[in-house]
Amino acid sequence: MSFEEFQNYARLFVVGALEPDEAAEFEAARREFGEKAEAYIAECYSLSEAFALSLKPVKASDQIKALDHAGAS
């Protein structure tokens, strides 16, 4: 795996979107790339956290509210 491929996998890793076979390949590349890999993963986590914190709450749609009330019955 190239480092560019590793970077793509790292973004998916951070959000928990790797399949088991991809995760195994990612972990092998992570060991191979060492500190460079760890630094990139840390950067991805930082960006992910910053993105999550930047989100503004939105009002639930009427459809979601209807589903919620239907489930409560």
mmCIF file of C-alpha atoms in Angstrom:
data_model
loop_
_atom_site.group_PDB
_atom_site.id
_atom_site.type_symbol
_atom_site.label_atom_id
_atom_site.label_comp_id
_atom_site.label_asym_id
_atom_site.label_seq_id
_atom_site.Cartn_x
_atom_site.Cartn_y
_atom_site.Cartn_z
ATOM 1 C CA MET A 1 0.000 0.000 0.000
ATOM 2 C CA SER A 2 1.306 3.429 -0.888
ATOM 3 C CA PHE A 3 1.209 6.242 1.644
ATOM 4 C CA GLU A 4 -1.478 7.948 -0.434
ATOM 5 C CA GLU A 5 -3.641 4.814 -0.151
ATOM 6 C CA PHE A 6 -2.884 4.714 3.568
ATOM 7 C CA GLN A 7 -4.140 8.293 3.879
ATOM 8 C CA ASN A 8 -7.440 7.325 2.248
ATOM 9 C CA TYR A 9 -7.803 4.359 4.590
ATOM 10 C CA ALA A 10 -6.891 6.532 7.586
ATOM 11 C CA ARG A 11 -9.823 8.848 6.920
ATOM 12 C CA LEU A 12 -12.153 5.851 6.885
ATOM 13 C CA PHE A 13 -10.455 4.374 9.971
ATOM 14 C CA VAL A 14 -11.078 7.535 11.987
ATOM 15 C CA VAL A 15 -14.821 7.405 11.315
ATOM 16 C CA GLY A 16 -15.011 3.634 11.853
ATOM 17 C CA ALA A 17 -15.830 2.791 8.241
ATOM 18 C CA LEU A 18 -13.203 0.138 7.429
ATOM 19 C CA GLU A 19 -14.277 -3.417 6.694
ATOM 20 C CA PRO A 20 -12.399 -6.110 8.676
ATOM 21 C CA ASP A 21 -10.128 -7.031 5.742
ATOM 22 C CA GLU A 22 -9.409 -3.337 5.095
ATOM 23 C CA ALA A 23 -8.658 -2.811 8.786
ATOM 24 C CA ALA A 24 -6.078 -5.609 8.729
ATOM 25 C CA GLU A 25 -4.416 -4.129 5.648
ATOM 26 C CA PHE A 26 -4.525 -0.671 7.239
ATOM 27 C CA GLU A 27 -2.907 -1.891 10.472
ATOM 28 C CA ALA A 28 -0.088 -3.562 8.518
ATOM 29 C CA ALA A 29 0.546 -0.324 6.617
ATOM 30 C CA ARG A 30 0.310 1.631 9.868
ATOM 31 C CA ARG A 31 3.169 -0.433 11.304
ATOM 32 C CA GLU A 32 5.140 -0.084 8.068
ATOM 33 C CA PHE A 33 4.831 3.714 7.904
ATOM 34 C CA GLY A 34 5.452 4.157 11.648
ATOM 35 C CA GLU A 35 5.617 7.697 13.002
ATOM 36 C CA LYS A 36 4.556 9.219 9.690
ATOM 37 C CA ALA A 37 1.371 7.123 9.857
ATOM 38 C CA GLU A 38 0.677 7.992 13.489
ATOM 39 C CA ALA A 39 1.097 11.693 12.761
ATOM 40 C CA TYR A 40 -1.369 11.486 9.878
ATOM 41 C CA ILE A 41 -3.921 9.546 11.954
ATOM 42 C CA ALA A 42 -3.639 12.161 14.721
ATOM 43 C CA GLU A 43 -4.245 14.896 12.150
ATOM 44 C CA CYS A 44 -7.330 13.046 10.867
ATOM 45 C CA TYR A 45 -8.703 12.735 14.410
ATOM 46 C CA SER A 46 -8.139 16.457 14.987
ATOM 47 C CA LEU A 47 -9.941 17.372 11.776
ATOM 48 C CA SER A 48 -12.787 14.989 12.569
ATOM 49 C CA GLU A 49 -13.230 16.500 16.038
ATOM 50 C CA ALA A 50 -13.090 20.044 14.670
ATOM 51 C CA PHE A 51 -15.719 19.151 12.067
ATOM 52 C CA ALA A 52 -18.012 17.558 14.658
ATOM 53 C CA LEU A 53 -17.706 20.586 16.934
ATOM 54 C CA SER A 54 -18.500 22.946 14.066
ATOM 55 C CA LEU A 55 -21.877 21.360 13.361
ATOM 56 C CA LYS A 56 -24.910 23.334 14.376
ATOM 57 C CA PRO A 57 -27.942 21.575 15.846
ATOM 58 C CA VAL A 58 -30.895 21.366 13.493
ATOM 59 C CA LYS A 59 -34.560 21.086 14.249
ATOM 60 C CA ALA A 60 -35.863 17.547 13.783
ATOM 61 C CA SER A 61 -38.047 17.172 10.717
ATOM 62 C CA ASP A 62 -41.751 16.469 11.092
ATOM 63 C CA GLN A 63 -41.178 12.995 9.633
ATOM 64 C CA ILE A 64 -38.656 12.130 12.347
ATOM 65 C CA LYS A 65 -40.960 13.487 15.030
ATOM 66 C CA ALA A 66 -43.830 11.391 13.621
ATOM 67 C CA LEU A 67 -41.678 8.254 13.708
ATOM 68 C CA ASP A 68 -40.591 9.013 17.256
ATOM 69 C CA HIS A 69 -44.189 9.456 18.415
ATOM 70 C CA ALA A 70 -45.332 6.306 16.566
ATOM 71 C CA GLY A 71 -42.623 4.283 18.326
ATOM 72 C CA ALA A 72 -43.664 5.626 21.728
ATOM 73 C CA SER A 73 -47.210 4.337 21.369
#
